[in-house]
Structure formats: structure tokens, C-alpha cells
Amino acid sequence: MRLVEGVAAVDDVGDFVARIGDIADEAGVTVQVFDARYVVSRRHLERAVELADRAIERGENVARDRAVEILCYVAGRRQIDRALTLGVDEGRTPVVALVDGDDAEAEADAETALRELLDPAETLDDYDDELVRDYFEIQETELAATAGSVEDLVLERVALLDVEK
């Protein structure tokens, strides 16, 4: 799995998503782009990919498309429309793009193409605490009751998606 960080300047979401789809299709890899303000860590994305692949292998996936299944796990939601909140919107958005496939050269080609769409920036470890806590419904009392961090609680939400099926 490769991650590409940057800022996306999106005039038309449909056009941007189509361009991402073209990159994925041309390289033969899975590509999913996230609003980086909702992604708490690399581990958040790694765990979502692991669980999405396991769901697909077991025939328990809710989405036909692997990229959308990964999106659902990153979001900790079975409802695709609710998970789309973690995608890009019109305007300038800090993003992290996930590229995953079986061929390192194909991943590198997709990574290069994605970099051409984004203004360079480090975005991965700069999530919006308030936005994340609101989206994942993490209350102050929950944080106080555990020795874990916001990241730990988000990873728990991602893992609990399997239980909610």
C-alpha cells in the first residue's frame, strides 16, 4: 500500500472522481482518496484495507468495488452514502490517497499520476480532532474512561464494523 499526500483543488467532484477512476483503471490498482482531516493515521488506513479485503474474501462485503469497501471501513460505516463524507468536496481539501495493488510498478505509476493532480503537502498526521470526534461519535467521557487515544478509538470503530453486520 502506498499513500500520496497533498491538497486537491476540486472544481467538479464528479470530474475529479472520474480522473481518480481512470488512474486506477489504467494502472490496474485500487485507488481511494480521503479528506485527510478524517484520517487519524497510516494505521487507520492499513487496518481498513485489511478488514475490507477480509470481508471481500468471505463474501461479506457491502460494496461491489474494493475502493468503496475500503472507504466504508475507513469510515466505520456500512452506509456508503454516510462513508462518502470522508471523500473530497469542491474547493481545496487536504487529502491522502491510498494506492494498493499486486504490482509495485503499477502502484508507482498510479502514485505518479496522483501526484500530478495534487499540490504537494504533508497531510496524513494532521487530522482535525474535533471533526474526527464528531464523525466517529467519540465523547469526552469515552476518552476519559480509557487509556487510549482518539486514534485507538477510531481503530476500534473500524474493527467494530464487522460486529455490526
PDB file of C-alpha atoms in Angstrom:
ATOM      1  CA  MET A   1       0.000   0.000   0.000  1.00  0.00           C
ATOM      2  CA  ARG A   2       1.248   3.442  -0.930  1.00  0.00           C
ATOM      3  CA  LEU A   3      -0.047   6.766   0.340  1.00  0.00           C
ATOM      4  CA  VAL A   4       0.049  10.025  -1.572  1.00  0.00           C
ATOM      5  CA  GLU A   5      -0.445  13.234   0.394  1.00  0.00           C
ATOM      6  CA  GLY A   6      -1.372  16.649  -0.930  1.00  0.00           C
ATOM      7  CA  VAL A   7      -4.055  19.255  -1.394  1.00  0.00           C
ATOM      8  CA  ALA A   8      -6.718  18.700  -4.026  1.00  0.00           C
ATOM      9  CA  ALA A   9      -8.210  21.725  -5.763  1.00  0.00           C
ATOM     10  CA  VAL A  10     -11.574  20.347  -6.885  1.00  0.00           C
ATOM     11  CA  ASP A  11     -13.871  22.345  -9.154  1.00  0.00           C
ATOM     12  CA  ASP A  12     -16.155  19.425 -10.005  1.00  0.00           C
ATOM     13  CA  VAL A  13     -16.314  16.384  -7.707  1.00  0.00           C
ATOM     14  CA  GLY A  14     -17.653  14.103 -10.456  1.00  0.00           C
ATOM     15  CA  ASP A  15     -14.794  15.025 -12.772  1.00  0.00           C
ATOM     16  CA  PHE A  16     -12.222  14.563 -10.012  1.00  0.00           C
ATOM     17  CA  VAL A  17     -13.613  11.137  -9.075  1.00  0.00           C
ATOM     18  CA  ALA A  18     -13.632  10.125 -12.758  1.00  0.00           C
ATOM     19  CA  ARG A  19      -9.964  11.116 -13.056  1.00  0.00           C
ATOM     20  CA  ILE A  20      -9.131   9.040  -9.972  1.00  0.00           C
ATOM     21  CA  GLY A  21     -11.042   6.109 -11.501  1.00  0.00           C
ATOM     22  CA  ASP A  22      -9.114   6.466 -14.759  1.00  0.00           C
ATOM     23  CA  ILE A  23      -5.807   6.397 -12.872  1.00  0.00           C
ATOM     24  CA  ALA A  24      -6.861   3.258 -11.013  1.00  0.00           C
ATOM     25  CA  ASP A  25      -8.091   1.545 -14.180  1.00  0.00           C
ATOM     26  CA  GLU A  26      -5.009   2.432 -16.219  1.00  0.00           C
ATOM     27  CA  ALA A  27      -2.657   1.130 -13.522  1.00  0.00           C
ATOM     28  CA  GLY A  28      -4.834  -1.838 -12.537  1.00  0.00           C
ATOM     29  CA  VAL A  29      -4.789  -0.895  -8.848  1.00  0.00           C
ATOM     30  CA  THR A  30      -7.226   0.257  -6.197  1.00  0.00           C
ATOM     31  CA  VAL A  31      -7.200   3.999  -5.527  1.00  0.00           C
ATOM     32  CA  GLN A  32      -9.268   5.780  -2.906  1.00  0.00           C
ATOM     33  CA  VAL A  33      -8.865   9.429  -1.929  1.00  0.00           C
ATOM     34  CA  PHE A  34      -9.789  10.643   1.549  1.00  0.00           C
ATOM     35  CA  ASP A  35     -10.236  14.019   3.159  1.00  0.00           C
ATOM     36  CA  ALA A  36      -7.113  13.859   5.342  1.00  0.00           C
ATOM     37  CA  ARG A  37      -8.831  15.727   8.161  1.00  0.00           C
ATOM     38  CA  TYR A  38     -10.713  12.485   8.956  1.00  0.00           C
ATOM     39  CA  VAL A  39      -7.769  10.060   8.722  1.00  0.00           C
ATOM     40  CA  VAL A  40      -6.043   9.709  12.080  1.00  0.00           C
ATOM     41  CA  SER A  41      -3.010   7.692  10.968  1.00  0.00           C
ATOM     42  CA  ARG A  42      -1.441   5.373   8.440  1.00  0.00           C
ATOM     43  CA  ARG A  43      -2.556   2.508  10.694  1.00  0.00           C
ATOM     44  CA  HIS A  44      -6.175   3.688  10.273  1.00  0.00           C
ATOM     45  CA  LEU A  45      -5.870   3.091   6.523  1.00  0.00           C
ATOM     46  CA  GLU A  46      -3.876  -0.137   6.841  1.00  0.00           C
ATOM     47  CA  ARG A  47      -6.434  -1.678   9.184  1.00  0.00           C
ATOM     48  CA  ALA A  48      -9.304  -0.643   6.927  1.00  0.00           C
ATOM     49  CA  VAL A  49      -7.632  -2.305   3.925  1.00  0.00           C
ATOM     50  CA  GLU A  50      -7.027  -5.500   5.928  1.00  0.00           C
ATOM     51  CA  LEU A  51     -10.638  -5.698   7.082  1.00  0.00           C
ATOM     52  CA  ALA A  52     -12.100  -4.758   3.691  1.00  0.00           C
ATOM     53  CA  ASP A  53     -10.056  -7.479   1.997  1.00  0.00           C
ATOM     54  CA  ARG A  54     -11.147  -9.998   4.608  1.00  0.00           C
ATOM     55  CA  ALA A  55     -14.806  -9.057   4.074  1.00  0.00           C
ATOM     56  CA  ILE A  56     -14.389  -9.438   0.304  1.00  0.00           C
ATOM     57  CA  GLU A  57     -12.693 -12.833   0.700  1.00  0.00           C
ATOM     58  CA  ARG A  58     -15.566 -14.021   2.903  1.00  0.00           C
ATOM     59  CA  GLY A  59     -18.236 -12.612   0.608  1.00  0.00           C
ATOM     60  CA  GLU A  60     -19.401 -10.264   3.381  1.00  0.00           C
ATOM     61  CA  ASN A  61     -18.658  -7.004   1.582  1.00  0.00           C
ATOM     62  CA  VAL A  62     -21.384  -4.394   1.135  1.00  0.00           C
ATOM     63  CA  ALA A  63     -19.803  -2.719  -1.877  1.00  0.00           C
ATOM     64  CA  ARG A  64     -19.046  -4.300  -5.229  1.00  0.00           C
ATOM     65  CA  ASP A  65     -15.999  -2.084  -5.665  1.00  0.00           C
ATOM     66  CA  ARG A  66     -12.935  -2.696  -3.485  1.00  0.00           C
ATOM     67  CA  ALA A  67     -12.185   1.035  -3.201  1.00  0.00           C
ATOM     68  CA  VAL A  68     -15.688   1.685  -1.879  1.00  0.00           C
ATOM     69  CA  GLU A  69     -15.427  -1.228   0.565  1.00  0.00           C
ATOM     70  CA  ILE A  70     -12.173   0.266   1.877  1.00  0.00           C
ATOM     71  CA  LEU A  71     -13.919   3.640   2.181  1.00  0.00           C
ATOM     72  CA  CYS A  72     -16.642   2.053   4.312  1.00  0.00           C
ATOM     73  CA  TYR A  73     -14.077   0.552   6.665  1.00  0.00           C
ATOM     74  CA  VAL A  74     -12.097   3.779   6.963  1.00  0.00           C
ATOM     75  CA  ALA A  75     -15.380   5.499   7.812  1.00  0.00           C
ATOM     76  CA  GLY A  76     -16.500   2.751  10.187  1.00  0.00           C
ATOM     77  CA  ARG A  77     -19.876   2.799   8.405  1.00  0.00           C
ATOM     78  CA  ARG A  78     -21.836   0.259   6.372  1.00  0.00           C
ATOM     79  CA  GLN A  79     -23.846   3.021   4.683  1.00  0.00           C
ATOM     80  CA  ILE A  80     -21.922   4.084   1.588  1.00  0.00           C
ATOM     81  CA  ASP A  81     -23.580   7.497   1.426  1.00  0.00           C
ATOM     82  CA  ARG A  82     -22.513   8.248   5.032  1.00  0.00           C
ATOM     83  CA  ALA A  83     -18.984   6.972   4.326  1.00  0.00           C
ATOM     84  CA  LEU A  84     -18.684   9.385   1.401  1.00  0.00           C
ATOM     85  CA  THR A  85     -18.329  12.186   3.961  1.00  0.00           C
ATOM     86  CA  LEU A  86     -14.667  11.140   4.120  1.00  0.00           C
ATOM     87  CA  GLY A  87     -14.197  11.831   0.410  1.00  0.00           C
ATOM     88  CA  VAL A  88     -13.294  15.066  -1.322  1.00  0.00           C
ATOM     89  CA  ASP A  89     -15.598  18.011  -1.865  1.00  0.00           C
ATOM     90  CA  GLU A  90     -15.429  21.086  -4.057  1.00  0.00           C
ATOM     91  CA  GLY A  91     -12.732  23.554  -3.109  1.00  0.00           C
ATOM     92  CA  ARG A  92      -9.296  22.954  -1.642  1.00  0.00           C
ATOM     93  CA  THR A  93      -9.106  19.862   0.539  1.00  0.00           C
ATOM     94  CA  PRO A  94      -6.120  18.242   2.271  1.00  0.00           C
ATOM     95  CA  VAL A  95      -6.138  14.656   1.063  1.00  0.00           C
ATOM     96  CA  VAL A  96      -4.425  11.347   1.455  1.00  0.00           C
ATOM     97  CA  ALA A  97      -4.769   8.930  -1.443  1.00  0.00           C
ATOM     98  CA  LEU A  98      -4.419   5.212  -0.890  1.00  0.00           C
ATOM     99  CA  VAL A  99      -2.973   3.140  -3.737  1.00  0.00           C
ATOM    100  CA  ASP A 100      -2.978  -0.635  -3.406  1.00  0.00           C
ATOM    101  CA  GLY A 101      -2.409  -3.452  -5.854  1.00  0.00           C
ATOM    102  CA  ASP A 102      -0.436  -6.591  -6.534  1.00  0.00           C
ATOM    103  CA  ASP A 103       2.202  -4.909  -8.699  1.00  0.00           C
ATOM    104  CA  ALA A 104       4.679  -2.415  -7.225  1.00  0.00           C
ATOM    105  CA  GLU A 105       5.361  -0.870 -10.631  1.00  0.00           C
ATOM    106  CA  ALA A 106       1.639  -0.320 -11.245  1.00  0.00           C
ATOM    107  CA  GLU A 107       1.310   1.239  -7.786  1.00  0.00           C
ATOM    108  CA  ALA A 108       4.218   3.559  -8.585  1.00  0.00           C
ATOM    109  CA  ASP A 109       2.587   4.577 -11.890  1.00  0.00           C
ATOM    110  CA  ALA A 110      -0.674   5.416 -10.092  1.00  0.00           C
ATOM    111  CA  GLU A 111       1.228   7.299  -7.399  1.00  0.00           C
ATOM    112  CA  THR A 112       2.972   9.429 -10.038  1.00  0.00           C
ATOM    113  CA  ALA A 113      -0.330  10.207 -11.780  1.00  0.00           C
ATOM    114  CA  LEU A 114      -1.961  11.152  -8.460  1.00  0.00           C
ATOM    115  CA  ARG A 115       0.896  13.493  -7.563  1.00  0.00           C
ATOM    116  CA  GLU A 116       0.139  15.423 -10.771  1.00  0.00           C
ATOM    117  CA  LEU A 117      -3.413  16.074  -9.503  1.00  0.00           C
ATOM    118  CA  LEU A 118      -2.362  17.362  -6.078  1.00  0.00           C
ATOM    119  CA  ASP A 119      -0.438  20.288  -4.686  1.00  0.00           C
ATOM    120  CA  PRO A 120       2.332  18.769  -2.535  1.00  0.00           C
ATOM    121  CA  ALA A 121       1.718  18.892   1.205  1.00  0.00           C
ATOM    122  CA  GLU A 122       2.100  16.692   4.260  1.00  0.00           C
ATOM    123  CA  THR A 123      -1.447  15.888   5.327  1.00  0.00           C
ATOM    124  CA  LEU A 124      -1.556  12.464   6.936  1.00  0.00           C
ATOM    125  CA  ASP A 125      -0.669  13.243  10.522  1.00  0.00           C
ATOM    126  CA  ASP A 126      -2.676  16.456  10.684  1.00  0.00           C
ATOM    127  CA  TYR A 127      -6.230  15.268  11.301  1.00  0.00           C
ATOM    128  CA  ASP A 128      -8.901  17.582  12.708  1.00  0.00           C
ATOM    129  CA  ASP A 129      -9.551  16.341  16.248  1.00  0.00           C
ATOM    130  CA  GLU A 130     -12.979  17.977  16.562  1.00  0.00           C
ATOM    131  CA  LEU A 131     -14.116  16.758  13.140  1.00  0.00           C
ATOM    132  CA  VAL A 132     -12.918  13.201  13.848  1.00  0.00           C
ATOM    133  CA  ARG A 133     -14.507  13.078  17.286  1.00  0.00           C
ATOM    134  CA  ASP A 134     -17.805  14.352  15.889  1.00  0.00           C
ATOM    135  CA  TYR A 135     -17.843  11.988  12.898  1.00  0.00           C
ATOM    136  CA  PHE A 136     -16.889   8.897  14.905  1.00  0.00           C
ATOM    137  CA  GLU A 137     -19.093   9.991  17.824  1.00  0.00           C
ATOM    138  CA  ILE A 138     -16.270   9.975  20.372  1.00  0.00           C
ATOM    139  CA  GLN A 139     -17.406  11.680  23.552  1.00  0.00           C
ATOM    140  CA  GLU A 140     -15.207  13.277  26.180  1.00  0.00           C
ATOM    141  CA  THR A 141     -16.454  10.723  28.743  1.00  0.00           C
ATOM    142  CA  GLU A 142     -15.320   7.878  26.489  1.00  0.00           C
ATOM    143  CA  LEU A 143     -11.848   9.392  26.186  1.00  0.00           C
ATOM    144  CA  ALA A 144     -11.671   9.915  29.933  1.00  0.00           C
ATOM    145  CA  ALA A 145     -12.723   6.322  30.621  1.00  0.00           C
ATOM    146  CA  THR A 146      -9.934   4.764  28.578  1.00  0.00           C
ATOM    147  CA  ALA A 147      -6.167   4.934  28.486  1.00  0.00           C
ATOM    148  CA  GLY A 148      -6.438   5.020  24.697  1.00  0.00           C
ATOM    149  CA  SER A 149      -6.163   7.910  22.291  1.00  0.00           C
ATOM    150  CA  VAL A 150      -8.527   9.229  19.633  1.00  0.00           C
ATOM    151  CA  GLU A 151      -6.621   7.040  17.164  1.00  0.00           C
ATOM    152  CA  ASP A 152      -7.262   3.960  19.331  1.00  0.00           C
ATOM    153  CA  LEU A 153     -10.970   4.712  19.466  1.00  0.00           C
ATOM    154  CA  VAL A 154     -11.181   5.259  15.700  1.00  0.00           C
ATOM    155  CA  LEU A 155      -9.401   1.950  15.103  1.00  0.00           C
ATOM    156  CA  GLU A 156     -11.929   0.335  17.416  1.00  0.00           C
ATOM    157  CA  ARG A 157     -14.792   1.807  15.352  1.00  0.00           C
ATOM    158  CA  VAL A 158     -13.187   0.435  12.178  1.00  0.00           C
ATOM    159  CA  ALA A 159     -12.865  -3.031  13.721  1.00  0.00           C
ATOM    160  CA  LEU A 160     -16.391  -2.973  15.161  1.00  0.00           C
ATOM    161  CA  LEU A 161     -17.824  -2.624  11.682  1.00  0.00           C
ATOM    162  CA  ASP A 162     -17.586  -6.401  11.332  1.00  0.00           C
ATOM    163  CA  VAL A 163     -19.603  -6.879  14.511  1.00  0.00           C
ATOM    164  CA  GLU A 164     -22.372  -4.596  13.273  1.00  0.00           C
ATOM    165  CA  LYS A 165     -23.121  -6.737  10.216  1.00  0.00           C
TER     166      LYS A 165
END
